[in-house]
JSON list of C-alpha atoms in Angstrom, two decimals:
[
{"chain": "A", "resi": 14, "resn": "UNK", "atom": "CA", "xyz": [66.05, 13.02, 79.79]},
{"chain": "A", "resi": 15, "resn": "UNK", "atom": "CA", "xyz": [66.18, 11.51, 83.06]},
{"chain": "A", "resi": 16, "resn": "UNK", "atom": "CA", "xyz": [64.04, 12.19, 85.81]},
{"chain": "A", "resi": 17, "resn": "UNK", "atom": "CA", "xyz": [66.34, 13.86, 87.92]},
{"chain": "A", "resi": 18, "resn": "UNK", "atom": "CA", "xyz": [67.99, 16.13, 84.58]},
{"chain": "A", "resi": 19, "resn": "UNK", "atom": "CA", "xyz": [64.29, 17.21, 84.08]},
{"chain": "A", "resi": 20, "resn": "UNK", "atom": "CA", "xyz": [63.63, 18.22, 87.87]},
{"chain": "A", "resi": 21, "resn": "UNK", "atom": "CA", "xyz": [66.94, 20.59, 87.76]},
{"chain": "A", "resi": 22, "resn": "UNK", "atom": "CA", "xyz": [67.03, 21.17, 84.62]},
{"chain": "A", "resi": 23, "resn": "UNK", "atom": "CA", "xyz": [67.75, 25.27, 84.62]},
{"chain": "A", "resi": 24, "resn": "UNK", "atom": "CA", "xyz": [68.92, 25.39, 87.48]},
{"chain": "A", "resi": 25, "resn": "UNK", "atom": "CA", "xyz": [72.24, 26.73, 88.31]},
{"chain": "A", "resi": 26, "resn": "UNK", "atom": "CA", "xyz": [72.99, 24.28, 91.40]},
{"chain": "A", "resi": 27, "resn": "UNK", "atom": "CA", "xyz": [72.27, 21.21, 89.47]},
{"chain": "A", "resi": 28, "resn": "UNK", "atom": "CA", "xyz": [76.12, 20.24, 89.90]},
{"chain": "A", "resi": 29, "resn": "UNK", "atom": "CA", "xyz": [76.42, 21.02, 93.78]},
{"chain": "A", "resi": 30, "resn": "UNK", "atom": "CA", "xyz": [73.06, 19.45, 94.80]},
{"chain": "A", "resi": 31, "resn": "UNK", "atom": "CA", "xyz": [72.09, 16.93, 96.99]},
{"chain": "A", "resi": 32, "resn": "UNK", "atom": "CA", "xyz": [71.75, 13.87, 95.03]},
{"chain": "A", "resi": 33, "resn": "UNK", "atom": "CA", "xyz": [68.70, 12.52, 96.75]},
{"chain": "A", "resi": 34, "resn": "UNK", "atom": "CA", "xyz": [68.28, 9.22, 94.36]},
{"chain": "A", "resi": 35, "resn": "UNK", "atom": "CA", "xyz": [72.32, 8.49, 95.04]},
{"chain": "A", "resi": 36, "resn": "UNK", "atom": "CA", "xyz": [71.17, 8.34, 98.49]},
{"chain": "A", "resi": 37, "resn": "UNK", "atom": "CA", "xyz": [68.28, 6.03, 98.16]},
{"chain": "A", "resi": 38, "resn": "UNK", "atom": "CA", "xyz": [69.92, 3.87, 96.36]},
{"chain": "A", "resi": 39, "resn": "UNK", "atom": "CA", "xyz": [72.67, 3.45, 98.30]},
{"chain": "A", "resi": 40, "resn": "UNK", "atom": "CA", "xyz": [70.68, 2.64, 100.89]},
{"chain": "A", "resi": 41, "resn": "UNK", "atom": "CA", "xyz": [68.48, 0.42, 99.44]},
{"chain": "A", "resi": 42, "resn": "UNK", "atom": "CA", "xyz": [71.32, -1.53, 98.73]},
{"chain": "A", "resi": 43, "resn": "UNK", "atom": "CA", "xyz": [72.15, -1.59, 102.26]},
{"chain": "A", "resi": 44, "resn": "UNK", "atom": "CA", "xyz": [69.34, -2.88, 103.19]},
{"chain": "A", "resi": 45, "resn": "UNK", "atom": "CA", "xyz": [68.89, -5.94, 100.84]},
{"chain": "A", "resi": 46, "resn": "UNK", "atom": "CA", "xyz": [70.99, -8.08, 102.43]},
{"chain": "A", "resi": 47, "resn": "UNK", "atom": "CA", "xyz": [70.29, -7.74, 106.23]},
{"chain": "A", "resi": 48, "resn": "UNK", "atom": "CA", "xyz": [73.19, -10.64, 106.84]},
{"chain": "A", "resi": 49, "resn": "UNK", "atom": "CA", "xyz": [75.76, -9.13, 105.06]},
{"chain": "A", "resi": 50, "resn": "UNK", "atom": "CA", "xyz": [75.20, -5.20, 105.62]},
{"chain": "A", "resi": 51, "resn": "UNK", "atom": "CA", "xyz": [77.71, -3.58, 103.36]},
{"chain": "A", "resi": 52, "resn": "UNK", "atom": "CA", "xyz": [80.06, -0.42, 104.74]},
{"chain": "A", "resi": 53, "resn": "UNK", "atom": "CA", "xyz": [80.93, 0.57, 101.52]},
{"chain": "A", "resi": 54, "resn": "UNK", "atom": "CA", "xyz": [77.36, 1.25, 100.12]},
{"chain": "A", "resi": 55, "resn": "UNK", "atom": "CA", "xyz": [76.44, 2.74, 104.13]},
{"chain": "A", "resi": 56, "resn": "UNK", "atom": "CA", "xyz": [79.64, 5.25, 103.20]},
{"chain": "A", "resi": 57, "resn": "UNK", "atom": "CA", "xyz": [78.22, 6.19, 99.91]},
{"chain": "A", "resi": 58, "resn": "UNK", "atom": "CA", "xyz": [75.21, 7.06, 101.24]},
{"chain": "A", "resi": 59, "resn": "UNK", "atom": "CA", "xyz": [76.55, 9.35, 103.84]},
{"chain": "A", "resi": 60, "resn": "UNK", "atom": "CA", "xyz": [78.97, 11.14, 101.18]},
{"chain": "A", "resi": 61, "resn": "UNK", "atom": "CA", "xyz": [76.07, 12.70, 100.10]},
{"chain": "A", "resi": 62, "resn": "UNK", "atom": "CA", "xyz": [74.22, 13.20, 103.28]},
{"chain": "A", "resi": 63, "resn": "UNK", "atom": "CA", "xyz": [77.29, 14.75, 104.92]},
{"chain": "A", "resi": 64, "resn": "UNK", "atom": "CA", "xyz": [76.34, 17.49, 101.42]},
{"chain": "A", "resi": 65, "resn": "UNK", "atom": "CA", "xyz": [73.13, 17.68, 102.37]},
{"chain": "A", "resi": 66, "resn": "UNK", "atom": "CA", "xyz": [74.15, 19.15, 105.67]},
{"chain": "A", "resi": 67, "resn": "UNK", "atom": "CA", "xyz": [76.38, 20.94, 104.18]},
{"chain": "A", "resi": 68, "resn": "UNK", "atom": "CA", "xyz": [73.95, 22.86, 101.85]},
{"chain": "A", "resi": 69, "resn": "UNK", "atom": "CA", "xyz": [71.96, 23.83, 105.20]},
{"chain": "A", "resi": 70, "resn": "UNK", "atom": "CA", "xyz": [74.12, 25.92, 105.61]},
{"chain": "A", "resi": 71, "resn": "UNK", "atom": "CA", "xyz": [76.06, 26.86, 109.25]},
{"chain": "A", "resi": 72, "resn": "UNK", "atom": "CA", "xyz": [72.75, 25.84, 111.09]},
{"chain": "A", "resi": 73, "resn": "UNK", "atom": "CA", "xyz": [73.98, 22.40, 110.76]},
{"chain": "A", "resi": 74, "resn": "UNK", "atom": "CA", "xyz": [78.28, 23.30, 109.71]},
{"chain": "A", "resi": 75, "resn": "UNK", "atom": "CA", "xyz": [79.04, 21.22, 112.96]},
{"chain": "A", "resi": 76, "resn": "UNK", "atom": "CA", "xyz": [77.01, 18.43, 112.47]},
{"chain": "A", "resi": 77, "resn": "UNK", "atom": "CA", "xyz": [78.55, 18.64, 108.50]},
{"chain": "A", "resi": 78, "resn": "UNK", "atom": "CA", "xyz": [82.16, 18.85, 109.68]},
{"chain": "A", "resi": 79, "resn": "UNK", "atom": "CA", "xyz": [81.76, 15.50, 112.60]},
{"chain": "A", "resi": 80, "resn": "UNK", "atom": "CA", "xyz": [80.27, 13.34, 109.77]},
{"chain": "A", "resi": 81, "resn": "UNK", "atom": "CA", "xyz": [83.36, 14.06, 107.72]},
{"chain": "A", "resi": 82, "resn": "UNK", "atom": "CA", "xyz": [85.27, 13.03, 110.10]},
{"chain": "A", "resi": 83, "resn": "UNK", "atom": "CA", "xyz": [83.79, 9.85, 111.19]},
{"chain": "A", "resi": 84, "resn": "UNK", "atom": "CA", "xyz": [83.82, 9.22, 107.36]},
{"chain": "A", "resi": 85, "resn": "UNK", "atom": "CA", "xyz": [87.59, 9.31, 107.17]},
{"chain": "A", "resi": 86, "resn": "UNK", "atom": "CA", "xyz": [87.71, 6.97, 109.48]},
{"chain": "A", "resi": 87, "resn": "UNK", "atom": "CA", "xyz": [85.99, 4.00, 108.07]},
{"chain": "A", "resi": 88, "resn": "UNK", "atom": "CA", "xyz": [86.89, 4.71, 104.74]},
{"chain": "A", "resi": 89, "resn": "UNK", "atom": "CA", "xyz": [90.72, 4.88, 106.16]},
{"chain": "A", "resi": 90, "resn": "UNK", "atom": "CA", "xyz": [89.97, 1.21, 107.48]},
{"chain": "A", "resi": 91, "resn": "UNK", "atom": "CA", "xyz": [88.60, 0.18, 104.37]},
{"chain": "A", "resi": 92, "resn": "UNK", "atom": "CA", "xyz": [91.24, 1.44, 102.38]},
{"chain": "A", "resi": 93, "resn": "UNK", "atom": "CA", "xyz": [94.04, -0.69, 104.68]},
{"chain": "A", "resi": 94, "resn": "UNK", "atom": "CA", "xyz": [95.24, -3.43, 102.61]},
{"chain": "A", "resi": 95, "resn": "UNK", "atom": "CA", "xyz": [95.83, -5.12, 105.85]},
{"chain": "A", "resi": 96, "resn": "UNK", "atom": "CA", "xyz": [92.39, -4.79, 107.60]},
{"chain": "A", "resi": 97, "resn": "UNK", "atom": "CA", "xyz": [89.98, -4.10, 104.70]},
{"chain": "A", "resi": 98, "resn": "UNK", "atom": "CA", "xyz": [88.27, -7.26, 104.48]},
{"chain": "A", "resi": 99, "resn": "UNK", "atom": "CA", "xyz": [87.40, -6.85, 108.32]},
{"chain": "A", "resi": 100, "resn": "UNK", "atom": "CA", "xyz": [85.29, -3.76, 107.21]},
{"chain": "A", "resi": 101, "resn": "UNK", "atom": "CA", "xyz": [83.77, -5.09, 104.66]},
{"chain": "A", "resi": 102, "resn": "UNK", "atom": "CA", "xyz": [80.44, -5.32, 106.34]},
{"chain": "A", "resi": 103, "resn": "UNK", "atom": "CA", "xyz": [79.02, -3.99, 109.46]},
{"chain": "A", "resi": 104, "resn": "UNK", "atom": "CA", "xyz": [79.07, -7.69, 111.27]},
{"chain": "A", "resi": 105, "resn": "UNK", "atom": "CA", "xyz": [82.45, -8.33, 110.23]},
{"chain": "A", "resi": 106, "resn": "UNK", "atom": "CA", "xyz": [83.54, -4.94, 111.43]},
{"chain": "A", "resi": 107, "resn": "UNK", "atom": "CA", "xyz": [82.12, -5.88, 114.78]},
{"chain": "A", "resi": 108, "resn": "UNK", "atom": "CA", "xyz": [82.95, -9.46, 114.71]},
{"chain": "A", "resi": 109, "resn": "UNK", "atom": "CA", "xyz": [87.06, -8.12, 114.33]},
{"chain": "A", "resi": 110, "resn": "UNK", "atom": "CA", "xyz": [86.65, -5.03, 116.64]},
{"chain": "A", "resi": 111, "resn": "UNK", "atom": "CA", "xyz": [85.51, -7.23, 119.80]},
{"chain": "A", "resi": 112, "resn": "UNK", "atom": "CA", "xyz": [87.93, -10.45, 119.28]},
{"chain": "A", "resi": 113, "resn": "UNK", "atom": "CA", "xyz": [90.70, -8.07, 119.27]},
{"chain": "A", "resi": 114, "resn": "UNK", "atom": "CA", "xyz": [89.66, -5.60, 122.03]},
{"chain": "A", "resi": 115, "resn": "UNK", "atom": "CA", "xyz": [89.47, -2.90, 119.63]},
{"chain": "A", "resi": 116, "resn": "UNK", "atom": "CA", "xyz": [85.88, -1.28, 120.38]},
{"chain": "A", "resi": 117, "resn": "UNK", "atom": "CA", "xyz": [87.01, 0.91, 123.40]},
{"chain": "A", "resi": 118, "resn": "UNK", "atom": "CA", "xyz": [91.12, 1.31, 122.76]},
{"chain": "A", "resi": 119, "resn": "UNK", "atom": "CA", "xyz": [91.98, 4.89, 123.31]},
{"chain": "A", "resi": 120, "resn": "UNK", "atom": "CA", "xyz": [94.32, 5.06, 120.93]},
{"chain": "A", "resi": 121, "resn": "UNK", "atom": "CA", "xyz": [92.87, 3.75, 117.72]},
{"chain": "A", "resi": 122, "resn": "UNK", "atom": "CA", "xyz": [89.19, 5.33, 116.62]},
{"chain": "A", "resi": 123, "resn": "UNK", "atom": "CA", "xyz": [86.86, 2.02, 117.10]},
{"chain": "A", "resi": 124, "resn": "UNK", "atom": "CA", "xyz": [84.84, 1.71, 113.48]},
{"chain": "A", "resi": 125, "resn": "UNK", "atom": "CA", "xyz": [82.19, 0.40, 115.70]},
{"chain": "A", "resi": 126, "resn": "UNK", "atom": "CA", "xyz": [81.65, 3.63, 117.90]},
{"chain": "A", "resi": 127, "resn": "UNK", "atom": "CA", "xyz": [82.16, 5.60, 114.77]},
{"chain": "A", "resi": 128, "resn": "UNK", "atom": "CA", "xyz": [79.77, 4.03, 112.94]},
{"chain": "A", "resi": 129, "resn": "UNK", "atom": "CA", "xyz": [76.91, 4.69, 116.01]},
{"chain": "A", "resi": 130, "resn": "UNK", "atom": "CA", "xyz": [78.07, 7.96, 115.68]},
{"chain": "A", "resi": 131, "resn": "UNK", "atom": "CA", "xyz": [76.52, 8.19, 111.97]},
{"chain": "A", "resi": 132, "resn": "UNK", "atom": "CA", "xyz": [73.79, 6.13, 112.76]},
{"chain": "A", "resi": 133, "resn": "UNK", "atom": "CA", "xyz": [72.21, 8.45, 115.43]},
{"chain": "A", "resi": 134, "resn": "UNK", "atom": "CA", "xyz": [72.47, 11.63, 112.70]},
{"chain": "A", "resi": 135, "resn": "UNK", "atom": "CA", "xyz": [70.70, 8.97, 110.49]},
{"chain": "A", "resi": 136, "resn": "UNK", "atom": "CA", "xyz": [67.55, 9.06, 113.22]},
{"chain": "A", "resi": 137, "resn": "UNK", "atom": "CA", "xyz": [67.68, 13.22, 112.36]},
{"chain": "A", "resi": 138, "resn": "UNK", "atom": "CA", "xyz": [67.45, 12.49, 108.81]},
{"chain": "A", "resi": 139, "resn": "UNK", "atom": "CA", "xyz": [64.52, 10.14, 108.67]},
{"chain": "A", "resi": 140, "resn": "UNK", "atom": "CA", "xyz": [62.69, 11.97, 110.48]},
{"chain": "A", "resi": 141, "resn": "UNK", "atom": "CA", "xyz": [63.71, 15.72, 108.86]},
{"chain": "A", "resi": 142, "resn": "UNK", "atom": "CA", "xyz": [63.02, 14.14, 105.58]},
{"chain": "A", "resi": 143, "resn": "UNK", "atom": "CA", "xyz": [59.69, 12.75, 106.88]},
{"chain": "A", "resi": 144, "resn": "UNK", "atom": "CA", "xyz": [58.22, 15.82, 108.26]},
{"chain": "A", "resi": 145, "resn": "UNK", "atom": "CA", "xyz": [59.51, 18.30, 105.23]},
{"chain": "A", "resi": 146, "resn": "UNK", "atom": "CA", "xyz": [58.11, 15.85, 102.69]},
{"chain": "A", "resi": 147, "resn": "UNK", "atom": "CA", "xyz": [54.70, 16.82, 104.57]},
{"chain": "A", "resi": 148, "resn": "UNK", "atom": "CA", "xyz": [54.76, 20.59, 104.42]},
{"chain": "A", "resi": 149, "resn": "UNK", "atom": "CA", "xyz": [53.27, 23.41, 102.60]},
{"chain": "A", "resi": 150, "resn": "UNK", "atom": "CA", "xyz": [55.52, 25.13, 99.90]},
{"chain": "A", "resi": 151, "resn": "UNK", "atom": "CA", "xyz": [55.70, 28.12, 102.03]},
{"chain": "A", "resi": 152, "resn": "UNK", "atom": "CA", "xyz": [55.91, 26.71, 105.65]},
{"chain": "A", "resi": 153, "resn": "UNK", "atom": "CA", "xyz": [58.80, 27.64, 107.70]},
{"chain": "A", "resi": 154, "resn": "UNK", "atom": "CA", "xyz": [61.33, 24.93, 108.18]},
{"chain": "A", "resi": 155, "resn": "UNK", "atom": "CA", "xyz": [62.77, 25.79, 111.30]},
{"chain": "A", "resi": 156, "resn": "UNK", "atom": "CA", "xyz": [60.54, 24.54, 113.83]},
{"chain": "A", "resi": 157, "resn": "UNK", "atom": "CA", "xyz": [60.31, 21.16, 112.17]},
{"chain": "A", "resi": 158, "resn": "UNK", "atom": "CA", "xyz": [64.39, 20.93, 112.07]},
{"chain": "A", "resi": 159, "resn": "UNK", "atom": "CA", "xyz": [64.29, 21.96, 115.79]},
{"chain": "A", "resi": 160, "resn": "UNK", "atom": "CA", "xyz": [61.27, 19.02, 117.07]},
{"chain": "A", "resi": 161, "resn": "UNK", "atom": "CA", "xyz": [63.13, 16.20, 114.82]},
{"chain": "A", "resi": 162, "resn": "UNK", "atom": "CA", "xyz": [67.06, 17.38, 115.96]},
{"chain": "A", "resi": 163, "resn": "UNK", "atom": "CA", "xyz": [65.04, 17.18, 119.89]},
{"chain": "A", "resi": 164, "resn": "UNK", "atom": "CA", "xyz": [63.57, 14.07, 119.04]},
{"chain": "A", "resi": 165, "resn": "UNK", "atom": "CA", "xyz": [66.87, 12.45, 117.77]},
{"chain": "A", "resi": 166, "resn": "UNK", "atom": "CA", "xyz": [70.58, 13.97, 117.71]},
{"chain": "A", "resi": 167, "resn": "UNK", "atom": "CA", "xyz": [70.15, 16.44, 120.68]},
{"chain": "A", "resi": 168, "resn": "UNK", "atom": "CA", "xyz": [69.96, 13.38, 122.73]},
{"chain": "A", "resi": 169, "resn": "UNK", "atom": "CA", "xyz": [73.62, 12.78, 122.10]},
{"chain": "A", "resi": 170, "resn": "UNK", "atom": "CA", "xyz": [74.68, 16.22, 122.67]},
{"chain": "A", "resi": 171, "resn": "UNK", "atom": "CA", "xyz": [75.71, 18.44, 125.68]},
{"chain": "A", "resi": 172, "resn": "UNK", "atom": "CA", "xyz": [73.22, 21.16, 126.69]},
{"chain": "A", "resi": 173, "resn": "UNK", "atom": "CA", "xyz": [75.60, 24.11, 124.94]},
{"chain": "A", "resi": 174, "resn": "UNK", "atom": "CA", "xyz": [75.16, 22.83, 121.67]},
{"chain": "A", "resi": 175, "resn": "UNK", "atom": "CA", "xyz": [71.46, 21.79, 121.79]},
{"chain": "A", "resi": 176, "resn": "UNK", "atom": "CA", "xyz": [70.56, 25.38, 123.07]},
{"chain": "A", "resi": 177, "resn": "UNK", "atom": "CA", "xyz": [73.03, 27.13, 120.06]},
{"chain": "A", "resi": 178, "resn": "UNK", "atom": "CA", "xyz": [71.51, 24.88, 117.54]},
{"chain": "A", "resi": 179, "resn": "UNK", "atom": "CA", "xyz": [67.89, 25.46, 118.61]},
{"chain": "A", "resi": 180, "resn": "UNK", "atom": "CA", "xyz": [68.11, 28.52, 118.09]},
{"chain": "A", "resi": 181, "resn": "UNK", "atom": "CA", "xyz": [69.82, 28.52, 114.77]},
{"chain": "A", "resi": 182, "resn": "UNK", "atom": "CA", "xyz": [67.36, 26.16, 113.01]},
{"chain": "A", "resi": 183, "resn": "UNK", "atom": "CA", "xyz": [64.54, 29.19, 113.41]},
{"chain": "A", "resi": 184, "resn": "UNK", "atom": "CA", "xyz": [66.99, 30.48, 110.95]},
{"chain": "A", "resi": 185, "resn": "UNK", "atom": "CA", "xyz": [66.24, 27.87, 108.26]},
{"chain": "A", "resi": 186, "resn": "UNK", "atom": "CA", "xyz": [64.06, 28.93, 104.81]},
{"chain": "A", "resi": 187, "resn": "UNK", "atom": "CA", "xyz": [60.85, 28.38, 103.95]},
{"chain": "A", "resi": 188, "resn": "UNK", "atom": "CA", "xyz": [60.39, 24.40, 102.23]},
{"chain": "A", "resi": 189, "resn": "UNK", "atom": "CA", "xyz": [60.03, 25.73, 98.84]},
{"chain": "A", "resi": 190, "resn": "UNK", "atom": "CA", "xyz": [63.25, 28.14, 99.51]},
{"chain": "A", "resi": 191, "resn": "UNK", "atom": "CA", "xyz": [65.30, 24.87, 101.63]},
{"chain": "A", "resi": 192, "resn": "UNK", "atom": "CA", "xyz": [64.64, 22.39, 98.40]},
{"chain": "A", "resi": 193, "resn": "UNK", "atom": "CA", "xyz": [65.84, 25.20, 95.52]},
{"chain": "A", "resi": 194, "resn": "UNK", "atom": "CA", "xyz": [68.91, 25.57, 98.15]},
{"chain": "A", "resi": 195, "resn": "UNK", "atom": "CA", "xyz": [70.07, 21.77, 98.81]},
{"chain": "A", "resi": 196, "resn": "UNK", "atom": "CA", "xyz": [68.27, 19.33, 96.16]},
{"chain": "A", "resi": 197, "resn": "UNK", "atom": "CA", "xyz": [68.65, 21.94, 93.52]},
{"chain": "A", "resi": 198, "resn": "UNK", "atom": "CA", "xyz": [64.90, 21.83, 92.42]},
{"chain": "A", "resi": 199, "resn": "UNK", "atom": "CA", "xyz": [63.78, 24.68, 90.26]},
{"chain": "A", "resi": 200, "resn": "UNK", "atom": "CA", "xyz": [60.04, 26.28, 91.31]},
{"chain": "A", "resi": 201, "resn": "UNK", "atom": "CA", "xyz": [56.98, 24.85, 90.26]},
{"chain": "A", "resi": 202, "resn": "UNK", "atom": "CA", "xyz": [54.10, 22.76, 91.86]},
{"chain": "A", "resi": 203, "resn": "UNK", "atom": "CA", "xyz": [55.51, 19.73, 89.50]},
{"chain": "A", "resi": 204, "resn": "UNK", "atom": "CA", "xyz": [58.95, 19.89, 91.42]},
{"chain": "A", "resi": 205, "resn": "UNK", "atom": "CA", "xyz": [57.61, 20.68, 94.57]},
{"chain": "A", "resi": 206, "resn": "UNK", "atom": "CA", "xyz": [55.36, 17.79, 94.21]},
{"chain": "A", "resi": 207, "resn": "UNK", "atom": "CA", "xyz": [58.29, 15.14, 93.22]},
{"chain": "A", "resi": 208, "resn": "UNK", "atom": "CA", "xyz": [60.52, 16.88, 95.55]},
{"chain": "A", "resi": 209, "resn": "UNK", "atom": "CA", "xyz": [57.68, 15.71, 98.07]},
{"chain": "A", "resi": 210, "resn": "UNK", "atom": "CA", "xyz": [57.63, 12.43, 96.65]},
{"chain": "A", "resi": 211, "resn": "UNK", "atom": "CA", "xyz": [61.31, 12.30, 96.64]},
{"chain": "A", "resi": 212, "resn": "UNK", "atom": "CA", "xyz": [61.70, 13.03, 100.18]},
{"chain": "A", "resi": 213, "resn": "UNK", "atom": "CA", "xyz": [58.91, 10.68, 101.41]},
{"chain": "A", "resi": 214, "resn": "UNK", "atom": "CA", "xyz": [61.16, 7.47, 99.94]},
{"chain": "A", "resi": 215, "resn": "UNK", "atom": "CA", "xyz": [64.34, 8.70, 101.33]},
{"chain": "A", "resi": 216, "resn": "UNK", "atom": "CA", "xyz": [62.61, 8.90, 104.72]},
{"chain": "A", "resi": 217, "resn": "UNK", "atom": "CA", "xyz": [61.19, 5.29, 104.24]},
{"chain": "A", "resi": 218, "resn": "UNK", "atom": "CA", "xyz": [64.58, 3.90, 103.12]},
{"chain": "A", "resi": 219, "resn": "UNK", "atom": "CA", "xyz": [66.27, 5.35, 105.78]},
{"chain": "A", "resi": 220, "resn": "UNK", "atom": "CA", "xyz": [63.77, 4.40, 108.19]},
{"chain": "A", "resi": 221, "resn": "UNK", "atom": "CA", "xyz": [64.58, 0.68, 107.30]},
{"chain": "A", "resi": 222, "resn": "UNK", "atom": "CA", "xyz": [68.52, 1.32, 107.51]},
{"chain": "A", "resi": 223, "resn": "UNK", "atom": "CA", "xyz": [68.02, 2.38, 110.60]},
{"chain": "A", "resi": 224, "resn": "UNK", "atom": "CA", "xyz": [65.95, -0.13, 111.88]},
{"chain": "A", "resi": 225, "resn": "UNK", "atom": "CA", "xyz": [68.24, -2.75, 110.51]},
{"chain": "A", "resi": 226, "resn": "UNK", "atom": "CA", "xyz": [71.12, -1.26, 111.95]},
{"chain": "A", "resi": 227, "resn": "UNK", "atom": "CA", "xyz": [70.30, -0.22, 115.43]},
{"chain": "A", "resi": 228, "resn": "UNK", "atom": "CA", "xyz": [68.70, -4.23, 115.52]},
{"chain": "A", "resi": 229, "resn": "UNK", "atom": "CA", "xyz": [72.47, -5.53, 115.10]},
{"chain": "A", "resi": 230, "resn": "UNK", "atom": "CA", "xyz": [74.03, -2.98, 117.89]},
{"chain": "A", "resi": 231, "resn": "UNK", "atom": "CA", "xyz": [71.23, -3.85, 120.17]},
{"chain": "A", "resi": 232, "resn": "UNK", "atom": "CA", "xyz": [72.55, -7.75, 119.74]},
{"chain": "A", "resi": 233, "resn": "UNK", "atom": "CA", "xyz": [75.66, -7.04, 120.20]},
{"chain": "A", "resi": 234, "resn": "UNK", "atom": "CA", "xyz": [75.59, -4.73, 122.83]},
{"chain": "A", "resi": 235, "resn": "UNK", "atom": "CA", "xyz": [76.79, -1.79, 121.26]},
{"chain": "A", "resi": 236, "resn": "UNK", "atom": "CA", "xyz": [74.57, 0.96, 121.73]},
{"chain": "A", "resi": 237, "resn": "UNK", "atom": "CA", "xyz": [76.06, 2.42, 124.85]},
{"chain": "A", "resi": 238, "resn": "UNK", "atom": "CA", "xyz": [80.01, 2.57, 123.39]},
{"chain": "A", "resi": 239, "resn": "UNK", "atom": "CA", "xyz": [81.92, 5.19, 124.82]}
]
């Protein structure tokens, strides 16, 4: 048995969870080859994380629903037979979306902006991961959703929906209640403890993704894209 059948084995979400190791590898991936960073294994990635918000429940539904959209997008570029091998990595995406005036046209969704978009929920996520992997079994969630979401995301949003989802993250479930719910991990200090572990290298991997990929927007100039 694998190690991720014998941390959900019993339990009833095992088939809807968040696939943490998916994730991690995925990104890992990513990361490997700094030159050449690949979309499709950055998408695969966020598949799942876009579940992972999803299993928070409404607390985090609009966050959920935007990432599926910005997904759509890139995988609709990568899927066009006549501009797919422009999106086959993040450079290349950028390289083809400035020589052809494409990063601010109005009417055609720039990959470029879209992909910032995912990469500042990506800051929420390292650090979310980061600070739950930390906690006691039976600490409240909520307040550590709220710092990282001020820390990161509610930078990028207008004052309405930082105050709205402020408040709903006090809403969250205890860690040990928040893990059962999204990762699908049965009770018991042994999957608390490799939940924990679990957690900690997702935060570290995505740490590095980040780091990777805000250095190429910062050398192209792309942070500040409309």
């Amino acid at each position: 048995m694998s190690r991720k059948e014998e941390i959900k084995a019993g339990s009833e979400a095992t088939t809807k969870a968040f696939d943490i190791e998916l994730v991690c590898n995925a990104l890992q991936t990513y990361n490997e080859n700094v030159n050449a960073l690949s979309l499709d294994h950055y998408l695969i990635a966020y598949e799942e994380l876009r579940r992972f918000f999803e299993l928070l429940g409404a607390v985090f539904g609009f966050v959920a629903k935007d990432v599926d959209n910005k997904i759509e997008i890139l995988k609709g570029y990568r899927n066009d037979e006549q501009i797919k091998s422009h999106y086959e990595t993040i450079q290349s995406m950028f390289d083809y979306e400035s020589s052809n005036n494409l990063l601010k046209d109005s009417k055609r969704p720039s990959g470029s902006r879209t992909l910032l978009r995912l990469h500042r929920a990506l800051e929420f996520i390292m650090m979310f991961m980061s600070e739950l992997s930390k906690l006691e079994n039976n600490s409240a969630t909520g307040g550590v959703a709220r710092d990282c979401y001020k820390k990161s995301l509610a930078k990028y949003h207008p004052w309405y929906i930082q105050k709205t989802a402020s408040v709903a993250m006090y809403t969250l479930p205890t860690r040990q209640d928040l893990i059962a719910r999204a990762f699908g991990y049965p009770p018991g200090d042994e999957c608390m403890t490799r939940a924990s572990e679990d957690m900690a290298k997702l935060a570290r991997i995505s740490e590095c993704c980040y780091n990777i990929t805000q250095k190429l927007f910062e050398e192209r100039d792309l942070l500040t894209l409309p």
